[in-house]
Amino acid sequence: MAQTSPLILRLIASSVCVANKAGTIIRDVMSKGELGIVEKGKNDLQTEADRSAQCCIIASLSSQFPAATIIGEEGEQVNQNVPSDWLVNEVDSSVLEASCPDNLKGIKEEEVSFNFGLNPFLIILRCLSIRKLKNGLLDHVTVLIGVAVGEKAVGGVIHQPYYNYLKEGAPLGRTIWGVDGCGFGGFSVGSPLKDKRIITTTRSHCDAAVQSALDAMCPDEILRVGGAGHKVLLLLEGKANAYVFASGGCKKWDTCAPEAILHSIGGRMTDMVKGEPYRYHASVEHRNWGGVLATATGEDHAWYFSRIPESVREKLSKSAP
Ligand code: AMP
Ligand code: MG
């Protein structure tokens, strides 16, 4: 790797290749069909794909960046022998070509934490009927690797292992990246939607508070899709104006990468109680108790925030321990 490149770019350039490998592992597990499902909690399942991808991500990132903290959805331990071909050393050279602003040049590896996770195998497991998968649900699957420096989500990678899976002959899978204040790649920013208010939200964790926040924003259309990564992709590509989730169900590994990438195009993601970005330092609480409000453009955020019902805000603030 070009060790002379700024650390933030090397972190992202490596994460792109690690996420690609995790995607290959996921497809391999899925195609063999031996999913090894473990129930972690209500509505929260883990599969062999989650465990193996996690193993690849931790082993690869920790060997390249030993002083960084690594926080993973399935824990931080690699408890199996890591096959040598899961250890990724490559970097994506296109990321290294980005020009790094001065404020990101002096970062030290010890200040860095990776927050990574996989979204959302639950929907696949529930929808293993071929008919539903053919309707596009595999597109919702994402590998997320977020990079925080101190408390701030600075960079991130979203990999979709099944992107294009419904298009014959098209290359399977894609990886997008972004660094706040620096640049992004792997996608084209969509034009902001002006004529319609389209809101994206959860498809599997809806409750009365989630619905009441959505209703208060009078959407023309609601896109219920799985995973924080997939929802933010809809914002990045101009398919939705806002992502609204009035629940404390998302964790730091769900939002770190999407938040940083969204900020890299001028969008904004915050909690729904104070309207502040989440903090991601190594010892931070994993749950995002204050819900998620994200908008494709920074200017739109204030309007959506102003519409959140007081009862929803109160419920979210009381839900934190
Ligand atoms: P969703 O938008 O429902 O796909 O959720 C985005 C991410 O947050 C996924 O990784 C979910 O597993 C997680 N999540 C959201 N709500 C909950 C919940 N009530 N219980 C467990 N995980 C949740
Ligand atoms: Mg998950």
Coordinates of C-alpha atoms and ligand atoms in Angstrom, one line a residue:
M1 CA 0.0 0.0 0.0
A2 CA 1.2 3.5 -0.6
Q3 CA 2.2 4.2 3.0
T4 CA 2.7 7.8 2.1
S5 CA -1.0 8.4 1.5
P6 CA -2.9 10.1 4.3
L7 CA -4.1 7.6 6.9
I8 CA -7.8 8.4 6.4
L9 CA -7.5 7.4 2.8
R10 CA -5.6 4.2 3.5
L11 CA -8.3 3.2 6.1
I12 CA -11.0 3.6 3.5
A13 CA -9.0 2.1 0.6
S14 CA -8.4 -1.0 2.7
S15 CA -12.0 -1.1 3.9
V16 CA -13.3 -1.2 0.3
C17 CA -11.3 -4.3 -0.4
V18 CA -12.2 -5.9 2.9
A19 CA -15.9 -5.3 2.4
N20 CA -15.6 -6.8 -1.1
K21 CA -14.1 -9.9 0.3
A22 CA -16.8 -10.1 3.0
G23 CA -19.4 -9.9 0.2
T24 CA -17.8 -12.8 -1.5
I25 CA -17.9 -14.8 1.7
I26 CA -21.5 -14.0 2.2
R27 CA -22.5 -15.1 -1.3
D28 CA -20.5 -18.3 -0.8
V29 CA -22.3 -19.1 2.4
M30 CA -25.7 -18.3 0.9
S31 CA -25.2 -20.4 -2.2
K32 CA -24.2 -23.4 -0.1
G33 CA -27.4 -22.9 1.9
E34 CA -25.9 -23.9 5.3
L35 CA -26.9 -20.8 7.2
G36 CA -26.2 -21.9 10.8
I37 CA -28.9 -19.5 12.3
V38 CA -28.5 -18.4 15.9
E39 CA -31.2 -16.2 17.6
K40 CA -29.5 -13.3 19.3
G41 CA -32.7 -11.6 20.5
K42 CA -36.2 -10.9 19.4
N43 CA -36.2 -10.1 15.7
D44 CA -32.4 -10.4 15.7
L45 CA -30.7 -13.4 14.0
Q46 CA -27.1 -14.3 13.2
T47 CA -26.0 -16.6 10.4
E48 CA -22.8 -18.3 9.3
A49 CA -22.5 -15.5 6.8
D50 CA -22.4 -12.8 9.6
R51 CA -19.8 -14.8 11.6
S52 CA -17.5 -15.6 8.7
A53 CA -17.7 -12.0 7.2
Q54 CA -17.0 -10.6 10.7
C55 CA -14.0 -12.9 11.0
C56 CA -12.6 -11.7 7.7
I57 CA -13.2 -8.1 8.5
I58 CA -11.6 -8.2 12.0
A59 CA -8.6 -10.3 11.0
S60 CA -7.9 -8.1 7.9
L61 CA -8.4 -4.7 9.5
S62 CA -6.5 -5.6 12.8
S63 CA -3.5 -6.8 10.9
Q64 CA -3.3 -3.7 8.8
F65 CA -4.2 -1.2 11.5
P66 CA -3.2 -2.8 14.8
A67 CA -3.6 0.4 16.9
A68 CA -7.2 1.1 15.8
T69 CA -10.2 0.0 17.8
I70 CA -12.5 -2.5 16.0
I71 CA -16.2 -2.7 17.0
G72 CA -18.2 -5.3 15.3
E73 CA -21.9 -6.2 15.3
E74 CA -21.2 -9.8 16.3
G75 CA -18.5 -9.0 18.9
E76 CA -14.9 -8.3 18.6
Q77 CA -13.4 -11.8 18.9
V78 CA -12.1 -13.9 16.0
N79 CA -12.7 -17.4 17.5
Q80 CA -11.8 -19.6 14.6
N81 CA -8.7 -20.1 12.4
V82 CA -8.9 -17.5 9.7
P83 CA -8.4 -19.1 6.3
S84 CA -5.4 -17.3 4.6
D85 CA -7.5 -16.2 1.7
W86 CA -9.8 -14.3 4.1
L87 CA -6.9 -12.0 5.1
V88 CA -7.1 -9.0 2.8
N89 CA -4.0 -6.9 2.1
E90 CA -5.2 -5.1 -1.1
V91 CA -6.3 -1.5 -1.2
D92 CA -8.6 0.3 -3.7
S93 CA -6.2 2.7 -5.5
S94 CA -9.0 5.0 -6.6
V95 CA -9.7 6.0 -3.0
L96 CA -6.0 6.9 -2.6
E97 CA -6.3 9.4 -5.4
A98 CA -8.7 11.6 -3.5
S99 CA -7.2 14.8 -2.2
C100 CA -7.2 15.0 1.6
P101 CA -8.0 18.3 3.4
D102 CA -5.6 19.6 5.9
N103 CA -7.8 18.8 8.9
L104 CA -7.8 15.1 8.1
K105 CA -4.1 14.8 7.5
G106 CA -2.8 14.6 11.1
I107 CA -5.0 11.7 12.2
K108 CA -3.3 9.0 14.4
E109 CA -4.2 5.3 14.2
E110 CA -4.9 5.2 18.0
E111 CA -7.7 7.7 17.5
V112 CA -9.5 5.6 14.9
S113 CA -12.3 3.2 15.6
F114 CA -14.0 1.0 13.0
N115 CA -17.7 0.3 13.4
F116 CA -18.9 -2.4 11.2
G117 CA -21.8 -4.7 10.7
L118 CA -24.0 -6.5 8.2
N119 CA -27.5 -5.6 7.4
P120 CA -30.0 -7.3 7.4
F121 CA -30.0 -11.1 7.1
L122 CA -33.2 -11.3 9.0
I123 CA -35.2 -10.3 6.0
I124 CA -33.5 -12.8 3.8
L125 CA -34.1 -15.6 6.3
R126 CA -37.8 -14.6 6.5
C127 CA -38.1 -14.3 2.7
L128 CA -36.3 -17.3 1.5
S129 CA -39.1 -17.9 -0.9
I130 CA -37.6 -17.4 -4.4
R131 CA -40.5 -15.2 -5.4
K132 CA -39.7 -12.6 -2.8
L133 CA -36.0 -12.6 -3.5
K134 CA -36.8 -12.1 -7.2
N135 CA -38.7 -9.0 -6.2
G136 CA -35.5 -7.4 -5.1
L137 CA -34.9 -8.1 -1.4
L138 CA -31.3 -9.2 -1.8
D139 CA -30.5 -5.7 -2.8
H140 CA -31.1 -4.7 0.8
V141 CA -28.1 -6.7 2.0
T142 CA -25.1 -4.5 2.9
V143 CA -21.7 -4.8 4.5
L144 CA -21.0 -1.6 6.4
I145 CA -17.6 -0.4 7.6
G146 CA -17.5 3.0 9.2
V147 CA -14.4 4.8 10.3
A148 CA -14.6 7.2 13.3
V149 CA -11.9 9.5 14.3
G150 CA -12.3 10.5 18.0
E151 CA -16.1 10.9 18.3
K152 CA -16.9 11.7 14.7
A153 CA -18.0 9.4 11.9
V154 CA -15.5 10.5 9.2
G155 CA -15.5 7.9 6.5
G156 CA -17.4 4.8 5.4
V157 CA -17.9 2.0 3.0
I158 CA -21.2 0.4 2.0
H159 CA -20.9 -2.9 0.0
Q160 CA -23.9 -4.5 -1.6
P161 CA -23.0 -8.1 -2.4
Y162 CA -26.1 -8.7 -4.5
Y163 CA -26.3 -5.3 -6.4
N164 CA -27.4 -6.1 -10.0
Y165 CA -28.5 -9.6 -9.1
L166 CA -31.7 -9.2 -11.1
K167 CA -29.9 -7.8 -14.2
E168 CA -28.6 -10.5 -16.5
G169 CA -25.0 -10.1 -17.5
A170 CA -24.3 -7.1 -15.3
P171 CA -21.4 -7.2 -12.8
L172 CA -22.6 -8.5 -9.4
G173 CA -22.1 -6.4 -6.3
R174 CA -20.8 -2.9 -5.8
T175 CA -19.0 -0.8 -3.2
I176 CA -19.5 2.8 -2.4
W177 CA -17.3 5.0 -0.2
G178 CA -17.2 8.5 1.2
V179 CA -15.1 10.7 3.5
D180 CA -16.7 13.7 5.0
G181 CA -15.0 16.8 3.6
C182 CA -12.9 14.9 1.2
G183 CA -14.8 13.0 -1.4
F184 CA -16.8 9.9 -2.4
G185 CA -16.9 7.2 -5.0
G186 CA -18.7 4.2 -6.5
F187 CA -22.0 6.0 -7.0
S188 CA -23.5 9.1 -8.7
V189 CA -25.2 11.6 -6.5
G190 CA -28.9 11.9 -7.4
S191 CA -30.7 15.2 -8.0
P192 CA -32.7 16.1 -4.9
L193 CA -36.4 15.2 -5.2
K194 CA -38.4 18.4 -5.4
D195 CA -42.0 17.5 -6.4
K196 CA -42.6 14.6 -4.0
R197 CA -41.8 13.9 -0.3
I198 CA -40.4 10.4 -0.3
I199 CA -39.4 8.9 3.1
T200 CA -37.6 5.7 3.6
T201 CA -37.9 3.7 6.8
T202 CA -37.7 0.2 8.4
R203 CA -39.6 -2.7 6.8
S204 CA -39.2 -5.0 9.8
H205 CA -39.1 -2.9 13.0
C206 CA -42.1 -0.6 12.7
D207 CA -44.1 0.3 15.9
A208 CA -46.5 3.0 16.9
A209 CA -43.8 5.7 17.5
V210 CA -42.1 4.9 14.2
Q211 CA -45.4 5.3 12.4
S212 CA -46.5 8.4 14.3
A213 CA -43.2 10.2 13.2
L214 CA -43.8 9.2 9.6
D215 CA -47.4 10.4 9.7
A216 CA -46.3 13.8 11.1
M217 CA -44.1 14.3 8.0
C218 CA -47.0 13.8 5.6
P219 CA -45.1 11.8 3.0
D220 CA -46.3 11.3 -0.5
E221 CA -44.6 7.9 -0.5
I222 CA -42.9 5.6 2.1
L223 CA -40.2 3.2 1.0
R224 CA -39.9 0.4 3.5
V225 CA -36.5 -1.2 3.0
G226 CA -34.1 -3.2 5.1
G227 CA -30.9 -1.9 6.6
A228 CA -29.6 1.5 7.4
G229 CA -27.1 1.2 4.5
H230 CA -29.7 0.6 1.9
K231 CA -31.9 3.4 3.2
V232 CA -29.0 5.9 3.0
L233 CA -28.2 4.6 -0.6
L234 CA -31.7 5.8 -1.5
L235 CA -30.9 9.3 -0.2
L236 CA -27.5 9.4 -1.9
E237 CA -29.0 8.4 -5.3
G238 CA -31.9 10.8 -5.1
K239 CA -34.6 8.2 -4.6
A240 CA -35.8 9.4 -1.2
N241 CA -35.6 12.8 0.6
A242 CA -35.4 11.5 4.2
Y243 CA -34.8 8.4 6.3
V244 CA -36.9 8.5 9.4
F245 CA -36.7 5.9 12.2
A246 CA -38.2 6.8 15.6
S247 CA -36.7 3.9 17.5
G248 CA -33.7 3.1 19.5
G249 CA -33.1 -0.2 17.5
C250 CA -30.2 0.9 15.3
K251 CA -26.6 0.5 16.6
K252 CA -23.4 2.4 15.9
W253 CA -22.3 -0.2 13.4
D254 CA -25.5 0.4 11.4
T255 CA -25.1 4.2 11.2
C256 CA -21.4 5.0 11.3
A257 CA -20.6 4.3 7.6
P258 CA -23.9 5.6 6.2
E259 CA -23.6 8.8 8.3
A260 CA -20.1 9.6 7.1
I261 CA -21.0 8.9 3.4
L262 CA -24.1 11.0 3.6
H263 CA -22.2 13.9 5.1
S264 CA -19.6 13.6 2.3
I265 CA -22.3 14.6 -0.2
G266 CA -23.8 17.4 2.0
G267 CA -26.6 15.4 3.6
R268 CA -27.2 15.2 7.3
M269 CA -27.9 12.4 9.8
T270 CA -28.7 13.0 13.5
D271 CA -30.7 11.6 16.3
M272 CA -34.4 12.6 16.6
V273 CA -34.2 14.0 20.2
K274 CA -31.6 16.7 20.0
G275 CA -30.9 16.7 16.3
E276 CA -27.2 16.1 16.8
P277 CA -24.9 13.7 14.9
Y278 CA -24.1 10.5 16.8
R279 CA -20.8 10.0 18.6
Y280 CA -18.7 6.9 17.8
H281 CA -15.7 6.9 20.1
A282 CA -14.4 3.5 21.2
S283 CA -16.3 3.3 24.5
V284 CA -19.6 4.8 23.4
E285 CA -22.9 3.1 24.0
H286 CA -23.8 0.9 21.0
R287 CA -27.5 1.7 20.8
N288 CA -28.7 4.8 19.0
W289 CA -31.4 5.5 21.6
G290 CA -32.4 8.8 20.0
G291 CA -33.6 7.3 16.7
V292 CA -32.4 8.2 13.2
L293 CA -33.2 11.3 11.1
A294 CA -31.3 11.6 7.9
T295 CA -31.9 13.9 4.9
A296 CA -30.4 13.9 1.4
T297 CA -29.6 17.6 1.7
G298 CA -28.4 19.3 4.8
E299 CA -30.9 22.2 4.3
D300 CA -34.0 19.8 4.5
H301 CA -33.0 18.5 7.9
A302 CA -34.5 21.4 10.0
W303 CA -37.9 21.0 8.5
Y304 CA -38.1 17.2 9.2
F305 CA -36.8 17.7 12.7
S306 CA -39.4 20.4 13.4
R307 CA -42.2 17.9 12.5
I308 CA -41.2 15.2 15.0
P309 CA -44.1 14.9 17.5
E310 CA -43.2 15.8 21.1
S311 CA -44.6 12.5 22.3
V312 CA -42.1 10.6 20.0
R313 CA -39.2 12.7 21.3
E314 CA -40.3 12.1 24.8
K315 CA -40.6 8.3 24.2
L316 CA -37.1 8.2 22.6
S317 CA -35.5 10.2 25.4
K318 CA -37.1 8.0 28.1
S319 CA -36.0 4.8 26.3
A320 CA -32.3 5.3 27.0
P321 CA -31.1 3.5 30.2
Ligands
AMP1 P1 -34.0 -1.8 9.8 O1 -34.2 -0.4 9.3 O2 -35.2 -2.3 10.5 O3 -33.6 -2.7 8.7 O4 -32.9 -1.8 10.9 C1 -31.6 -1.3 10.6 C2 -30.6 -1.9 11.5 O5 -31.0 -1.7 12.9 C3 -30.6 -3.5 11.4 O6 -29.2 -3.9 11.6 C4 -31.4 -4.0 12.5 O7 -31.0 -5.2 12.9 C5 -31.2 -2.9 13.6 N1 -32.5 -2.8 14.3 C6 -33.4 -1.8 14.1 N2 -34.4 -2.0 15.0 C7 -34.2 -3.1 15.7 C8 -34.8 -3.8 16.7 N3 -36.0 -3.3 17.2 N4 -34.2 -4.9 17.2 C9 -33.0 -5.3 16.8 N5 -32.4 -4.7 15.8 C10 -32.9 -3.6 15.3
MG2 MG -27.9 -6.2 11.9

